[in-house]
PDB file of C-alpha atoms in Angstrom:
ATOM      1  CA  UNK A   6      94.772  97.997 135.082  1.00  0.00           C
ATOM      2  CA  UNK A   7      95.738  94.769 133.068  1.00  0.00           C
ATOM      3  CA  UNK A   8      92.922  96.088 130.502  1.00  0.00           C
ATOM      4  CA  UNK A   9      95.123  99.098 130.036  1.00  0.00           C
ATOM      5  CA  UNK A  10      98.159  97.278 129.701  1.00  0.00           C
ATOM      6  CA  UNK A  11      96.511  95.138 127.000  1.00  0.00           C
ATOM      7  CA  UNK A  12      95.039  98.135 125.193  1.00  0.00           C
ATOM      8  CA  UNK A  13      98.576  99.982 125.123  1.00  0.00           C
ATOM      9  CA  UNK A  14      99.697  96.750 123.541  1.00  0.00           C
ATOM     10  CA  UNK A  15      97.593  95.805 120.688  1.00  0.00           C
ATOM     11  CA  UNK A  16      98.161  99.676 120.194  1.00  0.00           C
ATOM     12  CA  UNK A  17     101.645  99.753 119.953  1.00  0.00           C
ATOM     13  CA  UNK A  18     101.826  96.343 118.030  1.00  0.00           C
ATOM     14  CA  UNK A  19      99.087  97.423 115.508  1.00  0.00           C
ATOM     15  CA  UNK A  20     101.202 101.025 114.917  1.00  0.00           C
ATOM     16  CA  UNK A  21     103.962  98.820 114.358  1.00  0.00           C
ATOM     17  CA  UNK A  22     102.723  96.843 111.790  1.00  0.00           C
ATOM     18  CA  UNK A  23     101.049  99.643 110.175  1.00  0.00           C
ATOM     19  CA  UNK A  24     104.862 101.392 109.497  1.00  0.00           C
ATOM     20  CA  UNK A  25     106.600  98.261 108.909  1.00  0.00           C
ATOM     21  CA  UNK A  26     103.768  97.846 105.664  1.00  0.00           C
ATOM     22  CA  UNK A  27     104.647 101.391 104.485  1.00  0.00           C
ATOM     23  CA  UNK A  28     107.616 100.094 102.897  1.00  0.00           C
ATOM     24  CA  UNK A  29     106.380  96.722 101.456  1.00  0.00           C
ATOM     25  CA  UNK A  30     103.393  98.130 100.056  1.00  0.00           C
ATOM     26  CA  UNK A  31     105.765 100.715  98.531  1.00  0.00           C
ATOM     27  CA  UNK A  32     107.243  97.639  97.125  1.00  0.00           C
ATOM     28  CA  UNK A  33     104.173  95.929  96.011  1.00  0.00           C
ATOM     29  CA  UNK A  34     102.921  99.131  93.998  1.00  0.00           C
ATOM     30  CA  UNK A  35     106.281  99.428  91.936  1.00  0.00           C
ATOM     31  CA  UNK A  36     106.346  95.735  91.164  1.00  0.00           C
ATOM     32  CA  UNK A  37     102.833  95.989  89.651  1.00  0.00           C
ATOM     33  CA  UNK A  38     103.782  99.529  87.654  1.00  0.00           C
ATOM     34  CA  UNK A  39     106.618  97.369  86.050  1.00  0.00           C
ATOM     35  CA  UNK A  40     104.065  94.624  85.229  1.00  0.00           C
ATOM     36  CA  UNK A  41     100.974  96.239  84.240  1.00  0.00           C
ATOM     37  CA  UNK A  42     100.829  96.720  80.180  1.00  0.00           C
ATOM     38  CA  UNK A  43      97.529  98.890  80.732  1.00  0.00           C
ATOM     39  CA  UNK A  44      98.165 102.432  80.792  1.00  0.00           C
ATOM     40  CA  UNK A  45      94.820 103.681  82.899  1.00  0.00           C
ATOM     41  CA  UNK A  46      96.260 101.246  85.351  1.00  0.00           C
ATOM     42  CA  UNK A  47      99.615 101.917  85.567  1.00  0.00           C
ATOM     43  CA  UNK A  48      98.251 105.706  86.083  1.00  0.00           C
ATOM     44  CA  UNK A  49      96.503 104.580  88.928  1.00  0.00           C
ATOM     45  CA  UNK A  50      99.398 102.982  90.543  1.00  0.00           C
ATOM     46  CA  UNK A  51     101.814 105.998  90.147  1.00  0.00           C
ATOM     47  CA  UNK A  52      99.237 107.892  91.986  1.00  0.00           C
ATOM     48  CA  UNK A  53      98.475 105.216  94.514  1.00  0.00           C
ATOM     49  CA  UNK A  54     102.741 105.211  94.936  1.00  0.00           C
ATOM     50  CA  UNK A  55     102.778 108.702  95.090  1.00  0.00           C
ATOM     51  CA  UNK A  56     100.039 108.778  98.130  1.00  0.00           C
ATOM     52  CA  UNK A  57     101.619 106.203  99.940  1.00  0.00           C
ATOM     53  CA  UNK A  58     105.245 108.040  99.204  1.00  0.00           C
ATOM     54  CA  UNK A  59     103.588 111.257 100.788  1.00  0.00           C
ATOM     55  CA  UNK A  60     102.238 109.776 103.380  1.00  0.00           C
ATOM     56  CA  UNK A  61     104.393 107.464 105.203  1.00  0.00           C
ATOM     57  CA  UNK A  62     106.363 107.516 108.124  1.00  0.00           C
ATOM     58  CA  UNK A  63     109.789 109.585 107.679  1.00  0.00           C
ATOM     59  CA  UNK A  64     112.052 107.143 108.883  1.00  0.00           C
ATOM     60  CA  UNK A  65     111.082 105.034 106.629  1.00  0.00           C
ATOM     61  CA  UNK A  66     110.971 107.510 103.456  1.00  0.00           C
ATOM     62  CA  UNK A  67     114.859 106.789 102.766  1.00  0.00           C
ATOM     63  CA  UNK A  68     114.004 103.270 102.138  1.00  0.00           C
ATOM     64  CA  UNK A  69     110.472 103.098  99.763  1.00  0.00           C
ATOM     65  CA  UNK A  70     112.788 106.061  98.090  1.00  0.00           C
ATOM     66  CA  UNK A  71     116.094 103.564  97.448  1.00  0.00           C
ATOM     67  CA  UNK A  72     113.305 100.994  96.264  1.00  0.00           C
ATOM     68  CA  UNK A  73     111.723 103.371  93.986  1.00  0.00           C
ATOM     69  CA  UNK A  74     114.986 104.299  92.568  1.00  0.00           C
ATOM     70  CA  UNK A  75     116.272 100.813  92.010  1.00  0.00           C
ATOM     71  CA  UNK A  76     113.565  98.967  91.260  1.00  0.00           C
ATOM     72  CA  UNK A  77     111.005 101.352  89.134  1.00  0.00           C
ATOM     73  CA  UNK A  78     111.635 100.848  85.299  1.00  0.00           C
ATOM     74  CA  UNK A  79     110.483 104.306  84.508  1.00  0.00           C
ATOM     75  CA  UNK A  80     111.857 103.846  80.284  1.00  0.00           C
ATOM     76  CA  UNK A  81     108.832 100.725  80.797  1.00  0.00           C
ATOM     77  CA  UNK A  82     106.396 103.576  82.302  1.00  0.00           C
ATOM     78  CA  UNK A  83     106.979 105.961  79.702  1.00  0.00           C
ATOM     79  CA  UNK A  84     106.959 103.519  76.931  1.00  0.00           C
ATOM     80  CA  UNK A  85     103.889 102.087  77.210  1.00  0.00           C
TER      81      UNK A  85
END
């Protein structure tokens, strides 16, 4: 029984943690599109952010959205 309890733990903790880096890595990606010069990279990166967009949790899709708006130089994307 106190196995079980432990188990449901480390699972809950470990989902938690998984959603809560949805929207810091969401963070993390735009930060290094707006500071990559390479274009093959930044390419990468959109599609890595665009992944990670589609795939995390919807509560948290509102935020890593407001982030992407705010804080993604897109004139810096399409310049380079």
């Amino acid at each position: 029984m106190k196995l079980g309890k432990k188990l449901a733990i480390l699972a809950i903790v470990g989902t938690t943690s998984l959603f809560a880096s949805g929207v810091s890595d969401v963070s993390q990606l735009v930060y290094k599109i707006n500071n990559t010069a390479d274009v093959k990279i930044r390419a990468e990166l959109l599609k890595k952010l665009d992944t990670t967009l589609t795939n995390i949790d919807k509560k948290e899709l509102p935020a890593a959205q407001e982030i992407v708006s705010n804080k993604l130089q897109l004139a810096k994307v399409l310049e380079r």
